[in-house]
mmCIF file of C-alpha atoms in Angstrom:
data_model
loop_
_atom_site.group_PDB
_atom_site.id
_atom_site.type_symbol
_atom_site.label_atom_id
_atom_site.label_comp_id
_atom_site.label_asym_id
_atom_site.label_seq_id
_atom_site.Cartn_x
_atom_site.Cartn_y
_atom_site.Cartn_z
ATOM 1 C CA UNK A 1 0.000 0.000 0.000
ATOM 2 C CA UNK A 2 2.856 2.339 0.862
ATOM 3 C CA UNK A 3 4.727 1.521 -2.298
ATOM 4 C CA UNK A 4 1.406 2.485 -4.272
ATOM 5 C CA UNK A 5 1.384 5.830 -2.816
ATOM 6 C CA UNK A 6 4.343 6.922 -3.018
ATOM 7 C CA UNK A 7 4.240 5.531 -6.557
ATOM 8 C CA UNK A 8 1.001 7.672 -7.253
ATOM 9 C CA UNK A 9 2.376 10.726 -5.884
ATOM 10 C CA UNK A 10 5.676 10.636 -7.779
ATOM 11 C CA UNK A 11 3.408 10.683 -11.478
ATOM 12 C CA UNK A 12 1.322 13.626 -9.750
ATOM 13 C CA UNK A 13 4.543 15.393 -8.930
ATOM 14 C CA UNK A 14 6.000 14.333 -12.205
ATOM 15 C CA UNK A 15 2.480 15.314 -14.540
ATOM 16 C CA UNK A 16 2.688 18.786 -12.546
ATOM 17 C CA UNK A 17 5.735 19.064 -13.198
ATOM 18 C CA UNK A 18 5.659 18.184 -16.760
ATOM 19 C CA UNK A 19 2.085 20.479 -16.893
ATOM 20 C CA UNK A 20 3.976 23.635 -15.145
ATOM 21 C CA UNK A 21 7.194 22.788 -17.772
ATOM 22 C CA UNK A 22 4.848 22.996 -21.233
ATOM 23 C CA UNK A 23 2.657 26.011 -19.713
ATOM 24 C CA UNK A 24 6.076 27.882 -19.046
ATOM 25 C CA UNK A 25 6.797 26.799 -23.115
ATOM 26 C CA UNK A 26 3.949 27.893 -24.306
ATOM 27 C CA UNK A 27 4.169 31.260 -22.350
ATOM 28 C CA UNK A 28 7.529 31.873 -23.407
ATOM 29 C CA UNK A 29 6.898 31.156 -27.118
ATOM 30 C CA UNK A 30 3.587 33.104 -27.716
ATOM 31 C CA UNK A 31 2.581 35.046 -25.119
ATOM 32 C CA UNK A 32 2.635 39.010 -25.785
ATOM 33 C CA UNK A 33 4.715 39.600 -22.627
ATOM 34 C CA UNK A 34 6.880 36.639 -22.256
ATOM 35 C CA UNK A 35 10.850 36.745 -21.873
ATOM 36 C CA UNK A 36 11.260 36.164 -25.417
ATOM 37 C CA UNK A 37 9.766 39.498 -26.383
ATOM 38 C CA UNK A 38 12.383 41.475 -28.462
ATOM 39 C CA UNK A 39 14.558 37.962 -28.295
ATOM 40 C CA UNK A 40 13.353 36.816 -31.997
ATOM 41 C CA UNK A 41 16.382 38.157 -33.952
ATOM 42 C CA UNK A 42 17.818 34.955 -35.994
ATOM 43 C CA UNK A 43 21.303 32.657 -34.356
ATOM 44 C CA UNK A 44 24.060 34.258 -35.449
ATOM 45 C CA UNK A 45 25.947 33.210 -38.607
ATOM 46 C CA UNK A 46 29.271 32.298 -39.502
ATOM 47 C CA UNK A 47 29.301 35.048 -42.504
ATOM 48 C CA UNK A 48 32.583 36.867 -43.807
ATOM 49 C CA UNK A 49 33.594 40.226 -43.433
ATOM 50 C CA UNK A 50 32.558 41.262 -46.839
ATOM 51 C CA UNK A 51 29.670 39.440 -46.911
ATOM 52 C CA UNK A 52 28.666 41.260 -43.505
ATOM 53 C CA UNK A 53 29.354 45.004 -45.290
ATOM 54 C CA UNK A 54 27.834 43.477 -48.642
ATOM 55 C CA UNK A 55 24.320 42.706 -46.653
ATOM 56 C CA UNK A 56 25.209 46.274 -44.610
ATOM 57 C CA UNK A 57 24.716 48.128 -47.801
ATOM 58 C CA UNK A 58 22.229 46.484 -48.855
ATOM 59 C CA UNK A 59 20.411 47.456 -45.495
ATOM 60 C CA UNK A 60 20.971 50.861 -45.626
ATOM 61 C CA UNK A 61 19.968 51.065 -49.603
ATOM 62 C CA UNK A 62 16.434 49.653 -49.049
ATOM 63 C CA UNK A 63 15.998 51.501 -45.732
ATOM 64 C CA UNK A 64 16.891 54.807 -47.592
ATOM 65 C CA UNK A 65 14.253 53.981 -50.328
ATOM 66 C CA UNK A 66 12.013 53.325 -47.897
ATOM 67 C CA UNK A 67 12.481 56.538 -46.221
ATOM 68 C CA UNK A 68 11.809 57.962 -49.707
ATOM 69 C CA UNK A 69 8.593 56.163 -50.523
ATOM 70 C CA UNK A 70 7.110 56.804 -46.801
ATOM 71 C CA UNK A 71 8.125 61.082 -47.312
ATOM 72 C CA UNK A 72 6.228 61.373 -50.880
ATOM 73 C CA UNK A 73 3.583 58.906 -50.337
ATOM 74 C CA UNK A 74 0.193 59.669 -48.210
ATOM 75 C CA UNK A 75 0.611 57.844 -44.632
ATOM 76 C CA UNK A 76 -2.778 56.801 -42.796
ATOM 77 C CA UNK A 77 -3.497 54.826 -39.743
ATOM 78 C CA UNK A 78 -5.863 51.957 -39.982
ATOM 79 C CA UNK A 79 -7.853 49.345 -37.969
ATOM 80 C CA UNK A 80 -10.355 46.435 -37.838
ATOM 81 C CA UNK A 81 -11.812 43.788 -34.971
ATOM 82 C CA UNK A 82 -10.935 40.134 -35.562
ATOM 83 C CA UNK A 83 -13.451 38.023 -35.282
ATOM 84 C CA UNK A 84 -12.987 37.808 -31.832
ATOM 85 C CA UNK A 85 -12.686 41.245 -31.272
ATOM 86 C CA UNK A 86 -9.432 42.609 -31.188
ATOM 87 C CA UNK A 87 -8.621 45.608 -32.350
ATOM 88 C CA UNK A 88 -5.978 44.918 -34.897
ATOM 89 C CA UNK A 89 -3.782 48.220 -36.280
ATOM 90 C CA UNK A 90 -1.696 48.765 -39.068
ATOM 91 C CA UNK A 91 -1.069 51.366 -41.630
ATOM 92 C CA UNK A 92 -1.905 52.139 -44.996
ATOM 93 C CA UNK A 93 0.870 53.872 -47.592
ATOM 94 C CA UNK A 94 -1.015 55.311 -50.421
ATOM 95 C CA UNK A 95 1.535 55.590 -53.545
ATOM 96 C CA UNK A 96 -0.811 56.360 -55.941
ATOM 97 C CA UNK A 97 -4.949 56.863 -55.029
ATOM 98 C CA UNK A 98 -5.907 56.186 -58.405
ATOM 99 C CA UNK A 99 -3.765 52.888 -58.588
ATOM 100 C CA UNK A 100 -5.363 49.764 -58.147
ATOM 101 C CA UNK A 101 -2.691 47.466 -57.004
ATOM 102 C CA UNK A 102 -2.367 46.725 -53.887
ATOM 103 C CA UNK A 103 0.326 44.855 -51.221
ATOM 104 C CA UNK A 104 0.234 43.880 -48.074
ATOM 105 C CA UNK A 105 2.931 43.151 -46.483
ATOM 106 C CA UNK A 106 3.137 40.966 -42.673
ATOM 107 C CA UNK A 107 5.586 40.742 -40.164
ATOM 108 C CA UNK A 108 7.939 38.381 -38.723
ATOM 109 C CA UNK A 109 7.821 36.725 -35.125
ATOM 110 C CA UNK A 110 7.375 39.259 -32.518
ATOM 111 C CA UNK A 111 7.937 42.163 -35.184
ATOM 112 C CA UNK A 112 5.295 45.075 -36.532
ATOM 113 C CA UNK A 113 4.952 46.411 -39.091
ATOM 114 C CA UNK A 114 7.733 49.311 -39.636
ATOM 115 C CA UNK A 115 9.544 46.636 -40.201
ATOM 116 C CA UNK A 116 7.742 45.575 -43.752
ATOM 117 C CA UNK A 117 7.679 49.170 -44.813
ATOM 118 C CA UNK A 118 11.723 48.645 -45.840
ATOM 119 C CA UNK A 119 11.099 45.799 -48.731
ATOM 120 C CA UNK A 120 7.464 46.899 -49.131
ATOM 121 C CA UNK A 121 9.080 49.951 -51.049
ATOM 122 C CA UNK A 122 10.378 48.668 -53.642
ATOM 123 C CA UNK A 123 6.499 47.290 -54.822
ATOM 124 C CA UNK A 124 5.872 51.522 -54.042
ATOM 125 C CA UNK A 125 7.908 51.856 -56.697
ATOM 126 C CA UNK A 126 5.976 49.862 -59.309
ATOM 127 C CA UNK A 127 3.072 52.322 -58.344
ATOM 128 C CA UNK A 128 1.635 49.796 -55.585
ATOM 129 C CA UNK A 129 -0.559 50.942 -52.826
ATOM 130 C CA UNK A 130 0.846 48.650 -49.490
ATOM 131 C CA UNK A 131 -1.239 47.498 -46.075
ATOM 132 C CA UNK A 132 1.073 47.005 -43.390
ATOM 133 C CA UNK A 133 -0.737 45.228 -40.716
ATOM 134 C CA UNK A 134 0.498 44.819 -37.031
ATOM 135 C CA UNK A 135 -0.522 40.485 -36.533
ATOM 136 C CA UNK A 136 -2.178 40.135 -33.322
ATOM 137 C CA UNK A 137 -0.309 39.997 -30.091
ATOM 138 C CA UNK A 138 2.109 42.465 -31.750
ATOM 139 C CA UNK A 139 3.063 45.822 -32.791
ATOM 140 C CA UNK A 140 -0.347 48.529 -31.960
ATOM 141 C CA UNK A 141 -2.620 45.709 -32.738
ATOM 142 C CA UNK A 142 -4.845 43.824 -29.501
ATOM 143 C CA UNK A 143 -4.414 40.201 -28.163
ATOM 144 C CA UNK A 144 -2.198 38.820 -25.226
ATOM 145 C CA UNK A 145 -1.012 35.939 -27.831
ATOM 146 C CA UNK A 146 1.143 35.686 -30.813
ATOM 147 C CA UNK A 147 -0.923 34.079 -33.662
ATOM 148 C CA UNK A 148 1.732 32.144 -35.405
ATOM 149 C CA UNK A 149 -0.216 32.876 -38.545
ATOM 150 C CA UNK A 150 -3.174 30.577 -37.704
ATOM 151 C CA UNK A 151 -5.635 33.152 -36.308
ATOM 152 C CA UNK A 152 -3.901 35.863 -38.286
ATOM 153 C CA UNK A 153 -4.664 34.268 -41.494
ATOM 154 C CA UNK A 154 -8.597 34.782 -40.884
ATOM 155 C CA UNK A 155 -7.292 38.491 -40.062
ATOM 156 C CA UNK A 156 -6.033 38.788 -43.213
ATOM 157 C CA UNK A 157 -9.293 38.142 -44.845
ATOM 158 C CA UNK A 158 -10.687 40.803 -43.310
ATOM 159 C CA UNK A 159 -7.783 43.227 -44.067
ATOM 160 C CA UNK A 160 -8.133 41.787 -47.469
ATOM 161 C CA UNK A 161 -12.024 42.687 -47.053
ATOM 162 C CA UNK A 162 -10.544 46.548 -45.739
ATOM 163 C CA UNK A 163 -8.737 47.271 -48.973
ATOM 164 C CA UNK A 164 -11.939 45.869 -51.139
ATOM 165 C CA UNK A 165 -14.660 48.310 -49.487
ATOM 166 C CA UNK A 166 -11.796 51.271 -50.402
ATOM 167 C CA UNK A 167 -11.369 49.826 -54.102
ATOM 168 C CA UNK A 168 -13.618 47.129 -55.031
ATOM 169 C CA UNK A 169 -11.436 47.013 -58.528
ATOM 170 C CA UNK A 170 -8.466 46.519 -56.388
ATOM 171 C CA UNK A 171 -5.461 43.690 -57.246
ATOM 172 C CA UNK A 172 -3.500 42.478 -54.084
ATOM 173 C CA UNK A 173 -0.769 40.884 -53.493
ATOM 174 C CA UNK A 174 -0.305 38.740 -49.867
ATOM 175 C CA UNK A 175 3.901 39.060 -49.160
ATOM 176 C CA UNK A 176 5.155 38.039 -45.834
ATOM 177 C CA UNK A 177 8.912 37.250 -44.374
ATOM 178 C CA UNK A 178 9.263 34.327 -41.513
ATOM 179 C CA UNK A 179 5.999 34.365 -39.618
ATOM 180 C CA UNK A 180 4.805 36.554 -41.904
ATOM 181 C CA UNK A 181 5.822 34.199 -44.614
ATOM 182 C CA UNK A 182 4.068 31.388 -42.864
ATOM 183 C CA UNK A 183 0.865 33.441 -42.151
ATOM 184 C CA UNK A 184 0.576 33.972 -46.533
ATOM 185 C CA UNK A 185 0.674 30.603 -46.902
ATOM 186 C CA UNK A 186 -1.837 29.779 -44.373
ATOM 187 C CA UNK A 187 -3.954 32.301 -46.094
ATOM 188 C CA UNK A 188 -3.186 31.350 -48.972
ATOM 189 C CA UNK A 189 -5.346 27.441 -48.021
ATOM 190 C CA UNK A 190 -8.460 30.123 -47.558
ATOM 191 C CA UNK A 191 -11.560 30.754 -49.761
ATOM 192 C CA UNK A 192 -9.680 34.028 -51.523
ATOM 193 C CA UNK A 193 -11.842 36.571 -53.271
ATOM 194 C CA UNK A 194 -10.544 36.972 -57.269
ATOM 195 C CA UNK A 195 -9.376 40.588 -56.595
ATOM 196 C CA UNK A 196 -6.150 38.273 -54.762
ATOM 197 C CA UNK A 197 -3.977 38.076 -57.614
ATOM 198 C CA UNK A 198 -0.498 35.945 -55.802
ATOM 199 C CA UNK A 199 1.007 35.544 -52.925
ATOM 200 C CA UNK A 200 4.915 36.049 -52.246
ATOM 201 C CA UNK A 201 6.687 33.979 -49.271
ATOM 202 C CA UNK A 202 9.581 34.585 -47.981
ATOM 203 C CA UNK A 203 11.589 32.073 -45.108
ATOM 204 C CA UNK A 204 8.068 30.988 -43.832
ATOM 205 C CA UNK A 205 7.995 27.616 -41.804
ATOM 206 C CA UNK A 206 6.129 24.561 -42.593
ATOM 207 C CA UNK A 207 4.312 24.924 -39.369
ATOM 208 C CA UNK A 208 3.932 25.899 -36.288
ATOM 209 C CA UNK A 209 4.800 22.356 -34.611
ATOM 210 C CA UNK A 210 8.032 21.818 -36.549
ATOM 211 C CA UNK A 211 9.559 24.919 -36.069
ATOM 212 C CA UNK A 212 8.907 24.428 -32.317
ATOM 213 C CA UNK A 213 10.337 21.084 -32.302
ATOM 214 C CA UNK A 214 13.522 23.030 -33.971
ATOM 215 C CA UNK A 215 13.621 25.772 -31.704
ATOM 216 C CA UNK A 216 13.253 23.707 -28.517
ATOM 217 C CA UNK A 217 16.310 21.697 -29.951
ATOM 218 C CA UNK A 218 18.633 24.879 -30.692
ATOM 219 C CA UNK A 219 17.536 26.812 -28.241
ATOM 220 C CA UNK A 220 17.208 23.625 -24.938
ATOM 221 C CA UNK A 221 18.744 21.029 -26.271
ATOM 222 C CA UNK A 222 15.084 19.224 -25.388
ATOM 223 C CA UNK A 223 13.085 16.672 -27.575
ATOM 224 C CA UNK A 224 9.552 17.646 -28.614
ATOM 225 C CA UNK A 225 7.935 15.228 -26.522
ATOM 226 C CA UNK A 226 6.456 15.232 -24.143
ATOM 227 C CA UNK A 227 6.652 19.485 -23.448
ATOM 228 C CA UNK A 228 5.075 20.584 -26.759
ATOM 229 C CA UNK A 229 3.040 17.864 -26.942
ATOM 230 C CA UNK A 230 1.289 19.272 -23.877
ATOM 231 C CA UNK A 231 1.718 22.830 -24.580
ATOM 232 C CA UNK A 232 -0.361 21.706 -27.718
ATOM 233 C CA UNK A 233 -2.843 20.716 -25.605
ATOM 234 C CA UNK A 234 -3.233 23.499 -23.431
ATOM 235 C CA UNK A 235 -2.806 26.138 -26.261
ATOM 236 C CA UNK A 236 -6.825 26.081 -27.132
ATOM 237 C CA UNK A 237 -7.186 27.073 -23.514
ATOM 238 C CA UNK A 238 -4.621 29.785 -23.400
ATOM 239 C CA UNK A 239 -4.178 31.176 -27.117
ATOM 240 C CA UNK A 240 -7.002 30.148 -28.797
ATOM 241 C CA UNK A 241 -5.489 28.143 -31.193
ATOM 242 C CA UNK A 242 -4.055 24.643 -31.807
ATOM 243 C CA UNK A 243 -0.539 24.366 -32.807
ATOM 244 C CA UNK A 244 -1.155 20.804 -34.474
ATOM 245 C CA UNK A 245 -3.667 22.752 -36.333
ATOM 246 C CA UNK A 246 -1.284 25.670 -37.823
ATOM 247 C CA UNK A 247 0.381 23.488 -40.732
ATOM 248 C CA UNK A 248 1.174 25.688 -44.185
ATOM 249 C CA UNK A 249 1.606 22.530 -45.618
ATOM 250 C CA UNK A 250 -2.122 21.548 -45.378
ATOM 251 C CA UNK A 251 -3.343 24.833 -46.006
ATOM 252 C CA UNK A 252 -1.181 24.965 -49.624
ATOM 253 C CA UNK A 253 -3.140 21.497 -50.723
ATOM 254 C CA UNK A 254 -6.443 24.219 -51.324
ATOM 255 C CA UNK A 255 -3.852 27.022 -52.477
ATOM 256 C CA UNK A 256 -5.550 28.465 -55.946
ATOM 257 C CA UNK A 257 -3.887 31.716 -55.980
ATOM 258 C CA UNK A 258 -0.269 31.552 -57.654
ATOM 259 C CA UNK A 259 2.453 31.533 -55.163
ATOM 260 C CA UNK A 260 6.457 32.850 -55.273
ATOM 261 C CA UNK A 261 8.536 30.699 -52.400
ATOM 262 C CA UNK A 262 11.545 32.804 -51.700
ATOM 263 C CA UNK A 263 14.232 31.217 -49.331
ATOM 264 C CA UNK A 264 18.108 32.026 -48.525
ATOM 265 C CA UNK A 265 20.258 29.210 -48.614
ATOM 266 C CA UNK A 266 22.038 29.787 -45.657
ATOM 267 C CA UNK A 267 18.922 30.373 -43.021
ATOM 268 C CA UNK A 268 19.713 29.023 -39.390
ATOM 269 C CA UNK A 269 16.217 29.334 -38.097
ATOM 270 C CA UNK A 270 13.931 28.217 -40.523
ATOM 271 C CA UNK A 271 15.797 25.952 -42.203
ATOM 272 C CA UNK A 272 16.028 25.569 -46.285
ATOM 273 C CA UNK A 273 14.904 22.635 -46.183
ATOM 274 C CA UNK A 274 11.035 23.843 -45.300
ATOM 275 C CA UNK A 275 10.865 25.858 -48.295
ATOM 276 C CA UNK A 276 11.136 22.760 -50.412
ATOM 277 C CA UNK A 277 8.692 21.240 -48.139
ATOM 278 C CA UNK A 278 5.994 24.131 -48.907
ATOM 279 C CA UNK A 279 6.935 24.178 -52.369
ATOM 280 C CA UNK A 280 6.024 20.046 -53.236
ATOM 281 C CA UNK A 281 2.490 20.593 -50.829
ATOM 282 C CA UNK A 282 1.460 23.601 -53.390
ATOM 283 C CA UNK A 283 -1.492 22.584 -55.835
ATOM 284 C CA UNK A 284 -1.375 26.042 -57.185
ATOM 285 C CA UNK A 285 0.969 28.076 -59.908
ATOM 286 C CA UNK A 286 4.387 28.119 -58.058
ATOM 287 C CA UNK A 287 7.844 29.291 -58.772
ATOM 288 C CA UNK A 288 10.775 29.206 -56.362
ATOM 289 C CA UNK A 289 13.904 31.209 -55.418
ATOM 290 C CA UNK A 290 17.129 30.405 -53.521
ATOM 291 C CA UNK A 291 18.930 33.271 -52.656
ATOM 292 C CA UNK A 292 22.596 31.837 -52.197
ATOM 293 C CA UNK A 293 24.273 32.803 -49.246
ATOM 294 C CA UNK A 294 21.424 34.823 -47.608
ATOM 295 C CA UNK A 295 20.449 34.379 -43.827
ATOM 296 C CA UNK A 296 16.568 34.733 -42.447
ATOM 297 C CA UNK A 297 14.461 37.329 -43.374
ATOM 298 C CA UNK A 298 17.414 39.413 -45.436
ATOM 299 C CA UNK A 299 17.326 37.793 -48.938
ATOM 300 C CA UNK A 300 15.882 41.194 -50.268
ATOM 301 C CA UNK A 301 18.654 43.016 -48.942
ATOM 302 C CA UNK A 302 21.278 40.427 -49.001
ATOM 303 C CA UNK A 303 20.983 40.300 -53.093
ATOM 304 C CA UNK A 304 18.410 42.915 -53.249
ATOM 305 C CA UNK A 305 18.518 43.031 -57.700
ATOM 306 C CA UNK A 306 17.613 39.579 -58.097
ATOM 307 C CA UNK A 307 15.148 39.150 -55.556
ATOM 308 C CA UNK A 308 13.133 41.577 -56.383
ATOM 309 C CA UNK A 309 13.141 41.194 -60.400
ATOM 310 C CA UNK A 310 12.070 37.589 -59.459
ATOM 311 C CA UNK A 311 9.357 39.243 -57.059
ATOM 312 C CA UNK A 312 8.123 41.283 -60.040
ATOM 313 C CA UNK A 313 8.497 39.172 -63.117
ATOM 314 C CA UNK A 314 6.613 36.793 -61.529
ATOM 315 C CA UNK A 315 3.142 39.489 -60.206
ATOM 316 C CA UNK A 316 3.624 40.815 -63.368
ATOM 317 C CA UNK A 317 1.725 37.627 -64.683
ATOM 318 C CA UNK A 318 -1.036 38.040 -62.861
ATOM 319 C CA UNK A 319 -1.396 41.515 -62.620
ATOM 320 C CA UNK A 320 -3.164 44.098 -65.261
#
């Protein structure tokens, strides 16, 4: 009887422990206020001197344009409620009013949306109109938990619904980098109106689970199971979301609209290898870029000519 006991209080101690361990997980991946805020900058890479001035320049080139397109173009703030009523910001750059194409243009993993206004520039320059959306849980918009791109991708349909009461002719492009990437994609698995010509991805996962399981390895040094399977389970309670459920690589099976996969070869935290993963589950018009050499998130400034005559040679198919 003794034995028994103790026996039955070590698995309590042990599943409270193991309960306490996957709620501290999940807080520290998605929650608004967790430890990791400002902590989702990329590992470091072994990159050469001039490769580290080469990408430098290439920074400071886009940021300038960017500077340029934000001075001469007309700057409004925006919002709309999710569908479970947060108040989600963002801000729209108006090029051109009488132009009817249209970007927007999501954010990376605890990011907002300044940061998108540096390559979202460059589609200013081809006369595009951009939407620069804060996801929930970040930037000015509501919510006490990163999306991940699962929630945010029914966001998106009502951002895309925002720039179709403005211009009903309106033809928009979905471009994301890293979460942002991954939220397209999810998006892109949606019932899309016609007006949403393509979608451009850039270093987006495969899903929410694997890049977990990666992160808890590079980060811990910890196995998947049994902490994220748990945090999995307690997600719905605490986020609203399942991360089993958050796969790009499902939602691409329904993909319709064309999509442009752009990865850099040389990306420690979402690895290559995803973008070939996304690429294969695709059932729509797809094309795909390697930029040799380039890190996360800084292909378009890390060889900033041929990513973005990729970018536009391929809209240009689908846009009038």
């Amino acid at each position: 009887m003794k034995t028994s006991i103790i026996a039955l209080l070590l698995v309590v101690v042990l599943a409270g422990g193991l309960t306490f361990g996957a709620d501290s997980l999940l807080s520290y991946a998605v929650r608004r206020d967790a430890a990791a805020a400002g902590s989702g900058a990329p590992p470091k890479t072994s990159l050469s001197r001039e490769d580290v001035l080469n990408l430098s320049r290439g920074w400071e080139t886009q940021s300038q344009r960017s500077k340029n397109w934000l001075a001469s173009s007309s700057v409004e703030k925006v919002q709309i409620r999710s569908a479970e009523g947060f108040l989600l910001s963002g801000e729209a750059v108006i090029t051109d009013p009488a132009s009817h194409r249209w970007l927007i243009a999501v954010h990376g993993y605890r990011g907002s949306h300044s940061y998108m206004a540096v390559p979202a520039s460059r589609f200013g320059e081809e006369n595009y109109n951009a939407l620069l959306p804060d996801l929930r849980g970040c930037g000015e918009s509501e919510g006490r938990y990163i999306g991940m791109g699962w929630p945010d991708r029914k966001d998106m349909l009502r951002w895309i619904d925002w720039i179709l009461e403005r211009d009903s002719a309106a033809q928009i492009v979905l471009y994301g980098i890293s979460m942002g990437g991954a939220t397209v994609m999810m998006t892109a698995g949606e019932e899309l109106p016609d007006q949403v010509r393509a979608v451009v991805e850039d270093c987006g996962y495969t899903s929410v689970t694997d890049i977990f399981t990666d992160e808890m390895k590079a980060l811990f040094h910890l196995p998947a199971f049994p902490l994220l399977n748990i945090a999995d389970f307690l997600s719905p309670f605490r986020a609203g979301y399942s991360f089993s459920d958050a796969s790009a690589l499902k939602q691409l099976a329904h993909a319709r609209v064309p999509v442009l996969f752009i990865h850099g070869s040389a990306d420690p935290l979402v690895h290559t290898e995803m973008v070939y993963r996304v690429y294969e589950a695709c059932t729509s018009e797809k094309e795909l870029l390697i930029v040799d050499g380039a890190g996360h998130g800084n292909s378009f400034a890390h060889a900033p000519e041929l990513y973005f005559d990729t970018v536009f040679r391929f809209l240009n198919r689908y846009m009038d």
